[in-house]
GROMACS .gro file of C-alpha atoms in nm:
model
  280
    1UNK     CA    1  -0.645   3.223  -2.022
    2UNK     CA    2  -0.554   3.063  -1.689
    3UNK     CA    3  -0.296   3.194  -1.450
    4UNK     CA    4   0.022   3.023  -1.330
    5UNK     CA    5   0.104   2.880  -0.989
    6UNK     CA    6   0.458   2.971  -0.881
    7UNK     CA    7   0.619   2.756  -0.613
    8UNK     CA    8   0.859   3.003  -0.452
    9UNK     CA    9   1.141   2.878  -0.231
   10UNK     CA   10   1.207   3.107   0.064
   11UNK     CA   11   1.509   3.118   0.298
   12UNK     CA   12   1.534   2.851   0.567
   13UNK     CA   13   1.707   3.099   0.794
   14UNK     CA   14   1.936   3.349   0.628
   15UNK     CA   15   1.734   3.605   0.430
   16UNK     CA   16   2.024   3.645   0.189
   17UNK     CA   17   1.946   3.302   0.044
   18UNK     CA   18   1.634   3.418  -0.141
   19UNK     CA   19   1.677   3.450  -0.519
   20UNK     CA   20   1.618   3.767  -0.717
   21UNK     CA   21   1.374   3.574  -0.934
   22UNK     CA   22   1.160   3.485  -0.630
   23UNK     CA   23   1.158   3.847  -0.510
   24UNK     CA   24   1.046   3.971  -0.853
   25UNK     CA   25   0.779   3.702  -0.881
   26UNK     CA   26   0.636   3.778  -0.537
   27UNK     CA   27   0.606   4.140  -0.638
   28UNK     CA   28   0.440   4.065  -0.972
   29UNK     CA   29   0.182   3.795  -0.889
   30UNK     CA   30  -0.178   3.878  -0.800
   31UNK     CA   31  -0.183   3.679  -0.478
   32UNK     CA   32   0.058   3.504  -0.239
   33UNK     CA   33  -0.062   3.194  -0.058
   34UNK     CA   34   0.142   3.160   0.262
   35UNK     CA   35   0.162   2.884   0.522
   36UNK     CA   36   0.166   3.145   0.799
   37UNK     CA   37   0.092   3.503   0.694
   38UNK     CA   38   0.232   3.633   1.023
   39UNK     CA   39   0.566   3.476   0.943
   40UNK     CA   40   0.569   3.561   0.572
   41UNK     CA   41   0.482   3.929   0.627
   42UNK     CA   42   0.827   3.973   0.784
   43UNK     CA   43   0.987   3.843   0.465
   44UNK     CA   44   0.768   4.057   0.241
   45UNK     CA   45   0.833   4.370   0.448
   46UNK     CA   46   1.209   4.308   0.439
   47UNK     CA   47   1.206   4.309   0.059
   48UNK     CA   48   0.940   4.577   0.015
   49UNK     CA   49   0.680   4.341  -0.132
   50UNK     CA   50   0.321   4.472  -0.111
   51UNK     CA   51   0.131   4.185  -0.276
   52UNK     CA   52  -0.184   4.061  -0.100
   53UNK     CA   53  -0.160   3.739   0.099
   54UNK     CA   54  -0.397   3.462   0.195
   55UNK     CA   55  -0.335   3.175   0.435
   56UNK     CA   56  -0.281   2.823   0.302
   57UNK     CA   57  -0.187   2.565   0.563
   58UNK     CA   58  -0.237   2.207   0.681
   59UNK     CA   59  -0.581   2.272   0.829
   60UNK     CA   60  -0.740   2.447   0.529
   61UNK     CA   61  -0.538   2.289   0.246
   62UNK     CA   62  -0.833   2.125   0.070
   63UNK     CA   63  -1.095   2.401   0.069
   64UNK     CA   64  -0.836   2.677   0.021
   65UNK     CA   65  -0.676   2.484  -0.266
   66UNK     CA   66  -1.016   2.481  -0.437
   67UNK     CA   67  -1.041   2.858  -0.389
   68UNK     CA   68  -0.691   2.915  -0.529
   69UNK     CA   69  -0.762   2.692  -0.827
   70UNK     CA   70  -1.073   2.898  -0.903
   71UNK     CA   71  -0.864   3.218  -0.888
   72UNK     CA   72  -0.604   3.067  -1.120
   73UNK     CA   73  -0.873   2.956  -1.365
   74UNK     CA   74  -0.991   3.317  -1.378
   75UNK     CA   75  -0.644   3.422  -1.496
   76UNK     CA   76  -0.482   3.529  -1.171
   77UNK     CA   77  -0.119   3.437  -1.101
   78UNK     CA   78  -0.054   3.291  -0.755
   79UNK     CA   79   0.271   3.239  -0.565
   80UNK     CA   80   0.289   2.970  -0.298
   81UNK     CA   81   0.536   3.010  -0.012
   82UNK     CA   82   0.600   2.799   0.294
   83UNK     CA   83   0.738   2.922   0.627
   84UNK     CA   84   1.087   2.822   0.519
   85UNK     CA   85   1.225   2.635   0.222
   86UNK     CA   86   1.060   2.491  -0.086
   87UNK     CA   87   0.679   2.452  -0.101
   88UNK     CA   88   0.532   2.100  -0.130
   89UNK     CA   89   0.826   1.940   0.059
   90UNK     CA   90   0.678   1.815   0.389
   91UNK     CA   91   0.421   2.082   0.324
   92UNK     CA   92   0.049   2.103   0.228
   93UNK     CA   93   0.152   2.259  -0.103
   94UNK     CA   94   0.147   1.915  -0.265
   95UNK     CA   95  -0.236   1.916  -0.249
   96UNK     CA   96  -0.255   2.247  -0.437
   97UNK     CA   97  -0.008   2.126  -0.698
   98UNK     CA   98  -0.213   1.811  -0.757
   99UNK     CA   99  -0.535   2.006  -0.796
  100UNK     CA  100  -0.370   2.250  -1.037
  101UNK     CA  101  -0.237   1.966  -1.247
  102UNK     CA  102  -0.583   1.808  -1.260
  103UNK     CA  103  -0.733   2.142  -1.367
  104UNK     CA  104  -0.477   2.195  -1.643
  105UNK     CA  105  -0.317   2.493  -1.468
  106UNK     CA  106   0.050   2.566  -1.535
  107UNK     CA  107   0.273   2.507  -1.231
  108UNK     CA  108   0.635   2.615  -1.217
  109UNK     CA  109   0.894   2.597  -0.942
  110UNK     CA  110   1.140   2.873  -0.852
  111UNK     CA  111   1.422   2.680  -0.681
  112UNK     CA  112   1.609   2.786  -0.374
  113UNK     CA  113   1.679   2.672  -0.022
  114UNK     CA  114   1.564   2.331   0.101
  115UNK     CA  115   1.668   2.204   0.443
  116UNK     CA  116   1.703   1.835   0.357
  117UNK     CA  117   1.959   1.892   0.079
  118UNK     CA  118   2.146   2.153   0.281
  119UNK     CA  119   2.175   1.906   0.570
  120UNK     CA  120   2.277   1.619   0.343
  121UNK     CA  121   2.565   1.816   0.195
  122UNK     CA  122   2.689   1.904   0.546
  123UNK     CA  123   2.641   1.558   0.695
  124UNK     CA  124   2.970   1.391   0.612
  125UNK     CA  125   2.766   1.082   0.516
  126UNK     CA  126   2.713   0.933   0.170
  127UNK     CA  127   2.530   1.173  -0.063
  128UNK     CA  128   2.517   0.949  -0.372
  129UNK     CA  129   2.192   0.778  -0.276
  130UNK     CA  130   1.945   0.904  -0.019
  131UNK     CA  131   1.579   0.890   0.082
  132UNK     CA  132   1.376   1.168   0.240
  133UNK     CA  133   1.107   1.082   0.496
  134UNK     CA  134   1.022   1.431   0.622
  135UNK     CA  135   0.847   1.419   0.960
  136UNK     CA  136   0.761   1.074   1.092
  137UNK     CA  137   0.382   1.033   1.125
  138UNK     CA  138   0.221   1.082   1.469
  139UNK     CA  139   0.019   0.761   1.438
  140UNK     CA  140   0.209   0.492   1.632
  141UNK     CA  141   0.120   0.204   1.401
  142UNK     CA  142   0.211   0.392   1.084
  143UNK     CA  143   0.533   0.518   1.242
  144UNK     CA  144   0.632   0.165   1.347
  145UNK     CA  145   0.574   0.039   0.992
  146UNK     CA  146   0.790   0.315   0.843
  147UNK     CA  147   1.070   0.256   1.093
  148UNK     CA  148   1.068  -0.116   1.006
  149UNK     CA  149   1.104  -0.023   0.639
  150UNK     CA  150   1.390   0.213   0.720
  151UNK     CA  151   1.566  -0.064   0.911
  152UNK     CA  152   1.660  -0.226   0.579
  153UNK     CA  153   1.721   0.099   0.390
  154UNK     CA  154   2.072   0.112   0.244
  155UNK     CA  155   2.048   0.474   0.130
  156UNK     CA  156   2.125   0.770   0.356
  157UNK     CA  157   1.805   0.864   0.542
  158UNK     CA  158   1.689   1.223   0.602
  159UNK     CA  159   1.424   1.316   0.860
  160UNK     CA  160   1.286   1.640   1.000
  161UNK     CA  161   1.205   1.674   1.371
  162UNK     CA  162   1.077   1.933   1.614
  163UNK     CA  163   1.273   1.995   1.936
  164UNK     CA  164   1.005   1.860   2.173
  165UNK     CA  165   1.000   1.523   1.990
  166UNK     CA  166   1.373   1.489   1.926
  167UNK     CA  167   1.477   1.261   2.214
  168UNK     CA  168   1.183   1.026   2.166
  169UNK     CA  169   1.253   1.001   1.793
  170UNK     CA  170   1.623   0.930   1.853
  171UNK     CA  171   1.527   0.655   2.098
  172UNK     CA  172   1.283   0.500   1.851
  173UNK     CA  173   1.541   0.512   1.575
  174UNK     CA  174   1.801   0.345   1.796
  175UNK     CA  175   1.558   0.071   1.904
  176UNK     CA  176   1.478  -0.020   1.542
  177UNK     CA  177   1.790   0.070   1.343
  178UNK     CA  178   2.050  -0.015   1.604
  179UNK     CA  179   2.389   0.152   1.613
  180UNK     CA  180   2.419   0.397   1.324
  181UNK     CA  181   2.608   0.714   1.245
  182UNK     CA  182   2.389   1.023   1.248
  183UNK     CA  183   2.449   1.387   1.169
  184UNK     CA  184   2.219   1.622   1.358
  185UNK     CA  185   2.176   1.958   1.188
  186UNK     CA  186   2.020   2.239   1.388
  187UNK     CA  187   1.913   2.592   1.286
  188UNK     CA  188   2.057   2.560   0.934
  189UNK     CA  189   2.191   2.885   0.778
  190UNK     CA  190   2.109   3.075   1.099
  191UNK     CA  191   2.341   3.238   1.354
  192UNK     CA  192   2.346   2.935   1.585
  193UNK     CA  193   2.373   2.668   1.316
  194UNK     CA  194   2.524   2.349   1.457
  195UNK     CA  195   2.627   2.030   1.278
  196UNK     CA  196   2.701   1.727   1.497
  197UNK     CA  197   2.829   1.401   1.351
  198UNK     CA  198   2.778   1.133   1.613
  199UNK     CA  199   2.599   0.802   1.672
  200UNK     CA  200   2.238   0.740   1.766
  201UNK     CA  201   2.330   0.619   2.114
  202UNK     CA  202   2.560   0.914   2.184
  203UNK     CA  203   2.300   1.156   2.048
  204UNK     CA  204   2.044   1.023   2.296
  205UNK     CA  205   2.287   1.070   2.586
  206UNK     CA  206   2.370   1.423   2.471
  207UNK     CA  207   2.010   1.541   2.432
  208UNK     CA  208   1.892   1.382   2.754
  209UNK     CA  209   2.124   1.635   2.922
  210UNK     CA  210   2.099   1.922   2.672
  211UNK     CA  211   1.751   2.060   2.606
  212UNK     CA  212   1.680   2.050   2.230
  213UNK     CA  213   1.609   2.391   2.080
  214UNK     CA  214   1.538   2.497   1.723
  215UNK     CA  215   1.443   2.291   1.419
  216UNK     CA  216   1.634   1.972   1.342
  217UNK     CA  217   1.728   1.774   1.034
  218UNK     CA  218   1.852   1.421   1.104
  219UNK     CA  219   2.078   1.255   0.848
  220UNK     CA  220   2.129   0.885   0.923
  221UNK     CA  221   2.358   0.638   0.752
  222UNK     CA  222   2.184   0.356   0.569
  223UNK     CA  223   2.234  -0.010   0.642
  224UNK     CA  224   2.556  -0.126   0.476
  225UNK     CA  225   2.525  -0.366   0.184
  226UNK     CA  226   2.782  -0.590   0.354
  227UNK     CA  227   2.567  -0.613   0.668
  228UNK     CA  228   2.257  -0.690   0.460
  229UNK     CA  229   2.445  -0.960   0.270
  230UNK     CA  230   2.577  -1.117   0.591
  231UNK     CA  231   2.225  -1.131   0.734
  232UNK     CA  232   2.097  -1.285   0.412
  233UNK     CA  233   2.366  -1.555   0.424
  234UNK     CA  234   2.289  -1.630   0.790
  235UNK     CA  235   1.924  -1.669   0.699
  236UNK     CA  236   2.000  -1.928   0.432
  237UNK     CA  237   2.243  -2.107   0.663
  238UNK     CA  238   1.956  -2.178   0.899
  239UNK     CA  239   1.866  -2.444   0.641
  240UNK     CA  240   2.079  -2.750   0.581
  241UNK     CA  241   2.231  -2.771   0.233
  242UNK     CA  242   1.997  -3.064   0.158
  243UNK     CA  243   1.693  -2.854   0.253
  244UNK     CA  244   1.827  -2.564   0.053
  245UNK     CA  245   1.868  -2.783  -0.256
  246UNK     CA  246   1.521  -2.929  -0.210
  247UNK     CA  247   1.378  -2.576  -0.190
  248UNK     CA  248   1.490  -2.503  -0.547
  249UNK     CA  249   1.435  -2.850  -0.689
  250UNK     CA  250   1.070  -2.835  -0.577
  251UNK     CA  251   1.044  -2.524  -0.795
  252UNK     CA  252   1.139  -2.739  -1.095
  253UNK     CA  253   1.498  -2.613  -1.114
  254UNK     CA  254   1.748  -2.874  -1.237
  255UNK     CA  255   2.011  -3.000  -0.992
  256UNK     CA  256   2.307  -2.824  -1.156
  257UNK     CA  257   2.134  -2.485  -1.155
  258UNK     CA  258   2.007  -2.543  -0.800
  259UNK     CA  259   2.364  -2.603  -0.677
  260UNK     CA  260   2.475  -2.279  -0.839
  261UNK     CA  261   2.193  -2.083  -0.673
  262UNK     CA  262   2.251  -2.247  -0.333
  263UNK     CA  263   2.621  -2.154  -0.353
  264UNK     CA  264   2.528  -1.794  -0.435
  265UNK     CA  265   2.276  -1.775  -0.149
  266UNK     CA  266   2.524  -1.910   0.103
  267UNK     CA  267   2.822  -1.705  -0.012
  268UNK     CA  268   3.027  -2.006  -0.117
  269UNK     CA  269   3.127  -2.183  -0.439
  270UNK     CA  270   2.935  -2.433  -0.648
  271UNK     CA  271   3.231  -2.671  -0.610
  272UNK     CA  272   3.200  -2.668  -0.229
  273UNK     CA  273   2.828  -2.748  -0.253
  274UNK     CA  274   2.900  -3.026  -0.501
  275UNK     CA  275   3.173  -3.176  -0.279
  276UNK     CA  276   2.945  -3.162   0.026
  277UNK     CA  277   2.661  -3.342  -0.152
  278UNK     CA  278   2.901  -3.598  -0.299
  279UNK     CA  279   3.004  -3.702   0.051
  280UNK     CA  280   2.642  -3.763   0.157
   0.00000   0.00000   0.00000
């Protein structure tokens, strides 16, 4: 009989945010795989947990995942913890989960703190629809491609950032996204937690004077549907109405249907398109 992999959410700052279920599980499993054993030992000591630990991080995630899978296949139960928050979110834990799934090993998640959701609820921005990007990639080309995609994103955007990269990231976001509202969340659930609702341009000015410290979650408003629609209309208006009609008629669309679609594209009525063409 195989063991079970437990994904155990740990506090993102305040130790009181850990669940009783996680504490009990960490005590009962055979092994804890931790992103940084030096960090996790403080948590274990605080709650009197004596379970053995092994390191599992970005630089050994493939070979160590294979080792952990072999332990699980032998019937051992393993708990995975990250430095803070929920494993597998912007975390090498996703590799271990994938390998366990492929090996037919049971994986279960013990929910708890996660920085992106905590920040979203505090942001004052729309929470109905959102996308999570984690840390932007270090590769310049890949980062540029992602930022271009985010430029058209209408959902609220959530990013993580380290203090030494914060100003550069804010500048890059402003260059691509333009003027947007942003809520900058720092040191969530900790003593010096700060939540700042501002704009990208004002955030740049602030942090060029104030040295960034701590871990940051950036919550950025998405592009408004109205703005996207206005840009779409402007794009179609670059064509003359005759060219616009010809565009659809070349596709085999009948003239009546083409007029209806042209009116929709240009944000006007079919009657106005008809009257315009009648005068030509």
